[in-house]
Coordinates of N, CA and C in Angstrom, one line a residue:
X1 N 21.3 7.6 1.8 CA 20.7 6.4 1.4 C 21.1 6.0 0.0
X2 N 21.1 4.5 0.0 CA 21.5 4.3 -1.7 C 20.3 3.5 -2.1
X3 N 20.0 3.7 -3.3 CA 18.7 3.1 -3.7 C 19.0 2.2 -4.9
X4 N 19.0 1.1 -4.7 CA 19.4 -0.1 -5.1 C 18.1 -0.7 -6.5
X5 N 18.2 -0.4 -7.7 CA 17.1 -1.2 -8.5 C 17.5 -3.4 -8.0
X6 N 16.5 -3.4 -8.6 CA 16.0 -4.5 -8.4 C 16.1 -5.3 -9.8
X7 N 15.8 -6.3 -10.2 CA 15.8 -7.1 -11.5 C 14.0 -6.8 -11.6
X8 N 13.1 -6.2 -10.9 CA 12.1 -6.2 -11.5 C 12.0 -4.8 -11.6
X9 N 11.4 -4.2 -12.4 CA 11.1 -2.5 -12.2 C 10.3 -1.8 -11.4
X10 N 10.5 -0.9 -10.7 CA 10.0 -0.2 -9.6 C 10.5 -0.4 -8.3
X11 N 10.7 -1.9 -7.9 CA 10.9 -3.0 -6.9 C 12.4 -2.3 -6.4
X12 N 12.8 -1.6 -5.0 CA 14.0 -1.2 -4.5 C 14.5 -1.5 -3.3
X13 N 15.6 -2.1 -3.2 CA 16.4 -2.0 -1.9 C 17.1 -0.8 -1.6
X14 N 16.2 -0.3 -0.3 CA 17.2 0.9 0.3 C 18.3 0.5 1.0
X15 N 19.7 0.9 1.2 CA 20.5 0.8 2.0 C 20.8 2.3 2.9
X16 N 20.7 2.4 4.5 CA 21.3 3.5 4.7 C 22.5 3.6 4.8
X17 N 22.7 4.8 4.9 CA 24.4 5.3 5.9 C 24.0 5.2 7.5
X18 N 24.6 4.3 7.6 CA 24.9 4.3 9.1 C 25.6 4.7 9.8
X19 N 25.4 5.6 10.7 CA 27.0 6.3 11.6 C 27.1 5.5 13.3
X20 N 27.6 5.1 13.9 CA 28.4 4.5 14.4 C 29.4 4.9 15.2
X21 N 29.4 4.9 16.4 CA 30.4 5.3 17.8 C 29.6 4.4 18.7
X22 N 30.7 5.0 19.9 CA 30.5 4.8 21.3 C 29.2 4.6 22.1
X23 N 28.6 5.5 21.4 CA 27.2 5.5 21.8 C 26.1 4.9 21.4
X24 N 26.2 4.4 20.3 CA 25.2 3.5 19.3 C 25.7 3.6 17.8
X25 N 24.3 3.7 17.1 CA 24.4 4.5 16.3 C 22.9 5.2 16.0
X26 N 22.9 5.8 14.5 CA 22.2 6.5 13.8 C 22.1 6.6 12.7
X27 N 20.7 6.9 11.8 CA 20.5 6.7 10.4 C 18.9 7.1 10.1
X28 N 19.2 7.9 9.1 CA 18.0 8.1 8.3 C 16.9 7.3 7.7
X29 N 16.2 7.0 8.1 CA 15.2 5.9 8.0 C 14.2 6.4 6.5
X30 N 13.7 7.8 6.4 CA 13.0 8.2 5.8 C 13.4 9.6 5.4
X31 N 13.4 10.1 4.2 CA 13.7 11.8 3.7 C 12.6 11.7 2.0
X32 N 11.9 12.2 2.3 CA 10.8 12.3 1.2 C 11.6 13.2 0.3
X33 N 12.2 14.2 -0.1 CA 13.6 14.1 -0.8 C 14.1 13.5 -2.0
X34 N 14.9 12.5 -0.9 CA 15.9 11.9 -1.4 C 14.7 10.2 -1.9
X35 N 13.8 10.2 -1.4 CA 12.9 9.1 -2.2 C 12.4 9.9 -3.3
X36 N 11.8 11.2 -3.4 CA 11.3 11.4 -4.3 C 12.0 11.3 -5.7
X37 N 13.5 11.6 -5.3 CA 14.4 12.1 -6.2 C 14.7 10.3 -7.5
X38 N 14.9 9.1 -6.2 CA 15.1 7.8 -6.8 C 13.8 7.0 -7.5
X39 N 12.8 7.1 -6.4 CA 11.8 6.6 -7.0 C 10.4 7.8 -7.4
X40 N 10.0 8.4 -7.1 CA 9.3 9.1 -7.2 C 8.5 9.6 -6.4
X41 N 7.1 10.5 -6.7 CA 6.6 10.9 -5.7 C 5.0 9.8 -4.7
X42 N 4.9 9.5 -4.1 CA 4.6 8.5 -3.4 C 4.4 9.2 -2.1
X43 N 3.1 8.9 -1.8 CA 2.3 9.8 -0.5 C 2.0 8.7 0.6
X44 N 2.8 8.8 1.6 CA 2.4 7.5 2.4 C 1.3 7.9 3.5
X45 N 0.2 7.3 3.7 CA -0.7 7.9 4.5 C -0.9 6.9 5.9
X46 N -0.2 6.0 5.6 CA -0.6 5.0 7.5 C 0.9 4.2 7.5
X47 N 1.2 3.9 8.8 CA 2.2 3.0 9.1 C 1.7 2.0 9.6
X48 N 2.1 0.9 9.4 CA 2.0 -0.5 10.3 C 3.0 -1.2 10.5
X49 N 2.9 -2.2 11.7 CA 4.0 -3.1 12.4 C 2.9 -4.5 13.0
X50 N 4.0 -5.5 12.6 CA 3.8 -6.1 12.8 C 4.6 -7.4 13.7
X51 N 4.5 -7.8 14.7 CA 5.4 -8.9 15.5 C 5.2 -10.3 15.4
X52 N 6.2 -11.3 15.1 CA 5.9 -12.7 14.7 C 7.3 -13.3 15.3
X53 N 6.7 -14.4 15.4 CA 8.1 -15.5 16.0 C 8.3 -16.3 14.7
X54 N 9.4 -17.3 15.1 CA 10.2 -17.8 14.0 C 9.0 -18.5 13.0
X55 N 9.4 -18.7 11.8 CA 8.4 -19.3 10.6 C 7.2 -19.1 10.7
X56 N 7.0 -17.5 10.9 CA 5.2 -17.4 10.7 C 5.8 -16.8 9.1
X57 N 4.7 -16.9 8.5 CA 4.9 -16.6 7.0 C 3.7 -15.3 6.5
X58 N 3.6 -14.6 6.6 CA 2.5 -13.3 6.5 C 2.6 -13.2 4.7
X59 N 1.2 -13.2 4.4 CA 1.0 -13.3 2.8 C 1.2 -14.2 1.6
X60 N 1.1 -14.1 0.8 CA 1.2 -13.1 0.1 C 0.3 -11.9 -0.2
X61 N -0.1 -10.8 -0.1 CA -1.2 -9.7 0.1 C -1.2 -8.7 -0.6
X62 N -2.3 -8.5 -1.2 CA -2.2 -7.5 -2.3 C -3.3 -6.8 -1.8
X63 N -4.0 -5.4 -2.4 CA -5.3 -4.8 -2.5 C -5.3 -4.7 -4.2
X64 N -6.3 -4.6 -4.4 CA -7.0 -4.7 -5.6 C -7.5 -2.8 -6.0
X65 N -7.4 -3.1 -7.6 CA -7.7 -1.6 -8.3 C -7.0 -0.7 -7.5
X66 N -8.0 0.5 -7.4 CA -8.1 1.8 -7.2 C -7.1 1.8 -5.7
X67 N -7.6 0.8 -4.6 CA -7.5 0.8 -3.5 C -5.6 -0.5 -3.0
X68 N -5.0 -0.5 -4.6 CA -3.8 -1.1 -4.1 C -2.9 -0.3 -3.4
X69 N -1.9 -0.7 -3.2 CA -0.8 -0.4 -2.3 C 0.7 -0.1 -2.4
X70 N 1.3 0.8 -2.7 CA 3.0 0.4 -2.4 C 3.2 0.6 -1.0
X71 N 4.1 -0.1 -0.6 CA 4.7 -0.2 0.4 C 6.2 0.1 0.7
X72 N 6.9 0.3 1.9 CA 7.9 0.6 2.4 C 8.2 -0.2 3.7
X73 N 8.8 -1.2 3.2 CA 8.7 -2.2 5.1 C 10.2 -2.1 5.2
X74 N 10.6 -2.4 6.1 CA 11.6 -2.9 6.9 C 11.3 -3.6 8.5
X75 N 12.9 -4.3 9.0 CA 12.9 -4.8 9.9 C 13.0 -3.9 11.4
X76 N 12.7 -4.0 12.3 CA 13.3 -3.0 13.6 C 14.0 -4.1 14.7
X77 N 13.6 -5.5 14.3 CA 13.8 -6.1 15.8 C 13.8 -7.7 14.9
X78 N 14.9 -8.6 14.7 CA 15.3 -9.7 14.3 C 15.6 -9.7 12.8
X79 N 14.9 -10.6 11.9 CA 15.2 -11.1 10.6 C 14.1 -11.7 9.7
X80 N 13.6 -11.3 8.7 CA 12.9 -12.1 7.7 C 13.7 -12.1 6.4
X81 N 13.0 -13.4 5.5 CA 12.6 -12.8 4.1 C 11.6 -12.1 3.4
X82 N 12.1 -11.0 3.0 CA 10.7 -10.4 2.3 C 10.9 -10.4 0.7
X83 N 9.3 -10.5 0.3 CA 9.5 -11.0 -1.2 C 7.9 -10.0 -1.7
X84 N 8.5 -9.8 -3.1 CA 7.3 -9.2 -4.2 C 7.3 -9.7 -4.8
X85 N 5.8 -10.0 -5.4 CA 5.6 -10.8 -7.0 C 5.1 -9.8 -7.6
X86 N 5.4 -9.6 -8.8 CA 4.8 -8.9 -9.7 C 3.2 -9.6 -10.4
X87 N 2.4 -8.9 -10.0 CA 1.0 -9.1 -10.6 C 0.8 -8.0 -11.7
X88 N 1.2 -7.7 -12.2 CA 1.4 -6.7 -13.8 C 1.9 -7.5 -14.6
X89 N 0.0 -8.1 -15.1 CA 0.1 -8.9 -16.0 C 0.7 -8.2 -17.5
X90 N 0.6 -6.9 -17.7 CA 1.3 -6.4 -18.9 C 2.6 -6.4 -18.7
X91 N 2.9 -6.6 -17.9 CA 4.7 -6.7 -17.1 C 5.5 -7.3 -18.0
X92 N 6.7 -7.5 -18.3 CA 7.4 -8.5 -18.7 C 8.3 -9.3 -17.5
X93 N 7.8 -9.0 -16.5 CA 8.4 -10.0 -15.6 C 6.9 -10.1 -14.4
X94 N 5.7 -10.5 -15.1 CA 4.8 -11.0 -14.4 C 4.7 -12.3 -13.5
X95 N 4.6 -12.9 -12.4 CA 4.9 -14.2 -12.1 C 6.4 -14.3 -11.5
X96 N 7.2 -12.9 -11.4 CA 8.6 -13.2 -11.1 C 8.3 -12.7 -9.3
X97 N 9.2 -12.4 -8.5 CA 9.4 -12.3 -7.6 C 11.1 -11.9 -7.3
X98 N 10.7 -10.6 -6.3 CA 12.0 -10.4 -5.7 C 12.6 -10.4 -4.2
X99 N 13.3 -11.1 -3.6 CA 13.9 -11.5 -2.1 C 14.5 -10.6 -1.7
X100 N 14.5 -10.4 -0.5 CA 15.4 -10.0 0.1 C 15.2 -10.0 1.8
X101 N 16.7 -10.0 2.3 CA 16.7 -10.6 3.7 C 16.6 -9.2 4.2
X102 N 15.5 -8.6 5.2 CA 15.9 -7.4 5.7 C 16.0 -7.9 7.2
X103 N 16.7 -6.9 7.9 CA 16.8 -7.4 9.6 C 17.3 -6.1 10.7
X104 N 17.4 -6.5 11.5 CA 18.1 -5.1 12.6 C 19.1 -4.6 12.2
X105 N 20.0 -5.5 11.7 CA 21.7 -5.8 11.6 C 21.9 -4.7 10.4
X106 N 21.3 -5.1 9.3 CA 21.3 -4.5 7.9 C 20.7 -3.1 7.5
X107 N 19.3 -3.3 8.1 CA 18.6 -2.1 8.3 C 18.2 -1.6 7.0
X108 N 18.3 -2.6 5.7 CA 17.7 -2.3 4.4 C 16.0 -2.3 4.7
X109 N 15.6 -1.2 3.3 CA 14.2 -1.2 3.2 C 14.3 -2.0 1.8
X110 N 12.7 -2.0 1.3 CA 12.1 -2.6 0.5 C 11.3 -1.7 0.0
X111 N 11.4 -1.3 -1.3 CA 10.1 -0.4 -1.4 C 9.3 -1.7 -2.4
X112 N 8.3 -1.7 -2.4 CA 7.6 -2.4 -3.2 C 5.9 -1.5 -3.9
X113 N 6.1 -1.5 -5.2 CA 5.2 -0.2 -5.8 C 3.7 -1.0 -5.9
X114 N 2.8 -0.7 -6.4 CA 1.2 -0.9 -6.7 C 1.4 -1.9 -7.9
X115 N 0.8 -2.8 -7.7 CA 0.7 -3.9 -8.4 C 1.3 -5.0 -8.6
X116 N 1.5 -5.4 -6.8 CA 2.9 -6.3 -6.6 C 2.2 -7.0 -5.3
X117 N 2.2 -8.8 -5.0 CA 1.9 -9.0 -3.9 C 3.0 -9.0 -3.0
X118 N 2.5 -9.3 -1.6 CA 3.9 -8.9 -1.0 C 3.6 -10.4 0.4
X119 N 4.8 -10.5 1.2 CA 4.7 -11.6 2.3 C 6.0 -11.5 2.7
X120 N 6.3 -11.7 3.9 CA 7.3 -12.2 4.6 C 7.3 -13.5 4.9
X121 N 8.8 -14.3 5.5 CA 9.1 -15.1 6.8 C 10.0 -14.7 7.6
X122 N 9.9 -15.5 8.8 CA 10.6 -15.0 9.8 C 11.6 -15.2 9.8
X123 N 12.8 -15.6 9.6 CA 14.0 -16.2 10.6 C 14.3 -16.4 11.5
X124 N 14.0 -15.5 12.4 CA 14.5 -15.4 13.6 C 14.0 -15.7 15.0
X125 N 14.4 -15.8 16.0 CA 13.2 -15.9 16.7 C 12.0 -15.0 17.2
X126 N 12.3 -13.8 16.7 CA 11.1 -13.4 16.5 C 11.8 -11.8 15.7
X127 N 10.7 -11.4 15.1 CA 10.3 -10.4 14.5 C 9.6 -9.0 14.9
X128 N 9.8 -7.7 14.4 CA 9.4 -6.5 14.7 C 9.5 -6.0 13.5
X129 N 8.4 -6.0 12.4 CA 8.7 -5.4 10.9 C 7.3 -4.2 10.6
X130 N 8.0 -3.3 10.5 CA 7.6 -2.2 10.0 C 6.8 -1.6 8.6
X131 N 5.6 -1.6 8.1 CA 5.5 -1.0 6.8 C 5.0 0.6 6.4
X132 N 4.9 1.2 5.9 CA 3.9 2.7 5.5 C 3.7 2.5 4.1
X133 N 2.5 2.7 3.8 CA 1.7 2.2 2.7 C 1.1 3.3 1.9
X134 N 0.8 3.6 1.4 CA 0.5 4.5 0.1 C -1.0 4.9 0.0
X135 N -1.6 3.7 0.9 CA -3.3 3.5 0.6 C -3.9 3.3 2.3
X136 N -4.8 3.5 2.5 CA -5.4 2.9 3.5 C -6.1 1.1 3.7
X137 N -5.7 0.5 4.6 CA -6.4 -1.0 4.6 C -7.4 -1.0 4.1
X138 N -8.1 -1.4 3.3 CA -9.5 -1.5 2.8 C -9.6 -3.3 2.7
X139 N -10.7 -3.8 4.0 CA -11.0 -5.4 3.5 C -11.6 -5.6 2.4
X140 N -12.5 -4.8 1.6 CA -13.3 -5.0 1.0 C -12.1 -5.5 -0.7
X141 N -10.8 -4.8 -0.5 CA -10.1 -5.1 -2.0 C -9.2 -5.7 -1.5
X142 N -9.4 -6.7 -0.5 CA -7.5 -7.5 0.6 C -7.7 -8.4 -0.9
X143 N -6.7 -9.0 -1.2 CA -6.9 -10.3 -2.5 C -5.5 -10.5 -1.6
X144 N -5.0 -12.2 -1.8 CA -3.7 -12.7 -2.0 C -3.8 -13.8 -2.7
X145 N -2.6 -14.4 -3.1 CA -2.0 -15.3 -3.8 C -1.6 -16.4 -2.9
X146 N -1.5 -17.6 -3.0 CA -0.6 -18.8 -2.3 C 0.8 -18.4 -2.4
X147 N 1.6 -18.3 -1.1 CA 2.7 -18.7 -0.8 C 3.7 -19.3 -1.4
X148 N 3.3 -20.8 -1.4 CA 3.8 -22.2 -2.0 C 3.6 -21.9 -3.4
X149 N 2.8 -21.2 -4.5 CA 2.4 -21.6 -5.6 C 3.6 -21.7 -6.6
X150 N 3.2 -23.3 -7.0 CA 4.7 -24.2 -7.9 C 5.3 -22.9 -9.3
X151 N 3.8 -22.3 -9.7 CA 4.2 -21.2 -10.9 C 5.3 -20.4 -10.3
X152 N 5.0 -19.5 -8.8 CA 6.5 -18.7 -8.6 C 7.5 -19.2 -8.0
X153 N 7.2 -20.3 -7.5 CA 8.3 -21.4 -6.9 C 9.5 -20.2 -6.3
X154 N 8.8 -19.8 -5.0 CA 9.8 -18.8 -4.3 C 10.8 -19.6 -3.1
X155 N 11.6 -19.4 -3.4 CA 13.0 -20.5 -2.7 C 12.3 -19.7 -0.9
X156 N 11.6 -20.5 -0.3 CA 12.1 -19.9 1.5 C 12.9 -21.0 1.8
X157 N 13.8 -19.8 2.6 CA 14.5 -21.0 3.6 C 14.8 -21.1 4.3
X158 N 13.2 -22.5 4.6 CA 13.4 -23.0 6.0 C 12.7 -24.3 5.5
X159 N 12.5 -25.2 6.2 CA 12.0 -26.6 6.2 C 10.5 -26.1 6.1
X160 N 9.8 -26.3 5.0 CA 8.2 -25.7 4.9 C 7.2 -26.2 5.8
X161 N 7.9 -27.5 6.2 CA 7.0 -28.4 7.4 C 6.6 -27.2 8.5
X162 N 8.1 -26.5 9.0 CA 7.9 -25.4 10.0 C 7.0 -23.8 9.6
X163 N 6.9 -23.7 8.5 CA 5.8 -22.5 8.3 C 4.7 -22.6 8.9
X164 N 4.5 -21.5 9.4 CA 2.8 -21.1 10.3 C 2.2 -19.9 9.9
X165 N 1.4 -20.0 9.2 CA 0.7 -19.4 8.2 C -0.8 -19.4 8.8
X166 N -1.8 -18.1 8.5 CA -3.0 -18.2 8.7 C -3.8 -19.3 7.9
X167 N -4.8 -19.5 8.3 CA -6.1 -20.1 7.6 C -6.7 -19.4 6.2
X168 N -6.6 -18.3 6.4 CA -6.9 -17.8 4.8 C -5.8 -17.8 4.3
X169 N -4.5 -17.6 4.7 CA -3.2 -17.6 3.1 C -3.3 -18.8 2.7
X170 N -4.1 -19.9 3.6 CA -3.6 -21.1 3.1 C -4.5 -21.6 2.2
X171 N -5.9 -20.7 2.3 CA -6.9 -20.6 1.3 C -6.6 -20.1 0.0
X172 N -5.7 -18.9 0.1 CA -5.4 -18.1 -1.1 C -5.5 -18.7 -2.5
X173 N -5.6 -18.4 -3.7 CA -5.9 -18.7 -4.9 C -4.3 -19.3 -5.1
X174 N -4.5 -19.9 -6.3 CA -2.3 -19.9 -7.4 C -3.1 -18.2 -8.1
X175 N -1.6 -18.5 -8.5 CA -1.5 -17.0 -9.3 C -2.8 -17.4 -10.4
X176 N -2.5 -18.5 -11.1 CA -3.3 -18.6 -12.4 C -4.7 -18.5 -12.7
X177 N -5.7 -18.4 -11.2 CA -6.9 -18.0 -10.7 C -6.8 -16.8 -10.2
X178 N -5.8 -16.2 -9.8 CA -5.8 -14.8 -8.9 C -6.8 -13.5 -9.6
X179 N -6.8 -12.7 -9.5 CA -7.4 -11.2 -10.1 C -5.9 -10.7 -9.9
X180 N -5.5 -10.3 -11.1 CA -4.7 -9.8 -11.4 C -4.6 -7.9 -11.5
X181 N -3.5 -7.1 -11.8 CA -3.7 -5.7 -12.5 C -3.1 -6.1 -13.9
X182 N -4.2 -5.3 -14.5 CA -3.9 -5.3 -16.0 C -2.8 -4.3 -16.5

């Protein structure tokens, strides 16, 4: 696997090695190892998946304090954009965000560390995206941010008329009312 920094810190694109014949292929999805070795040590305790058709837009989603989150997503079945904002208000790139297209084809991960919101879109016609998270779901600390908010002005692309989004992301706070990590 190559572990790709990011323009924000912590924030990584994995790439694997892919091998390739006759018969399919094959690739190392996970080696606690060789993550430990790039990013560090990081205890993943639950997996989730999630399935969506074209322009659903999931998040942006954070947990709050004690009970936040890194994550590890990838694609298994079509195409999104996946993106992190940095909520480390001490950050010097607080308010930024990082993209990236992950999909079947590519088979990049995302790691995204504790104190970062997170969200997809779809591309495709439908979706099969994978995460393992560092923390357990707790509703009691769910927080997100707005999608659309003009402060991170995250390029999606697709015609925004077509996003389908729940009823609470569309509630979500702008960043500039959010609860932030300090």
């Amino acid at each position: 696997m190559e572990f790709k920094k990011t323009n924000i810190k912590g924030v990584y694109v994995i790439e694997p090695r892919v091998f390739n014949d006759a018969r399919g292929y094959f690739f190392e999805v996970w080696k606690q190892s060789e993550f430990d070795e790039h990013i560090g040590k990081v205890t993943f305790v639950q997996d989730n998946e999630s399935k969506s058709s074209y322009g659903v837009l999931r998040g942006l989603h954070y947990q709050k304090g004690a009970l936040s989150q890194a994550k590890l997503v990838r694609v298994i079945k079509g195409k999104v954009l996946d993106v992190a904002v940095d909520l480390r208000r001490s950050s010097e790139t607080f308010g930024q965000y990082v993209a990236v297209e992950l999909s079947d084809e590519n088979k990049r991960q995302f790691f995204i560390p504790r104190g970062f919101a997170h969200g997809f879109l779809v591309l495709s016609d439908e979706a099969i995206f994978t995460y393992k998270v560092d923390n357990v779901y707790a509703p009691q600390a769910e927080a997100g941010i707005r999608w659309n908010d003009p402060d991170i002005a995250i390029e999606w692309p697709i015609d925004l008329s077509k996003v389908v989004t729940s009823e609470k992301d569309l509630r979500q706070p702008f960043l500039c009312d959010a609860e932030v990590f300090e």
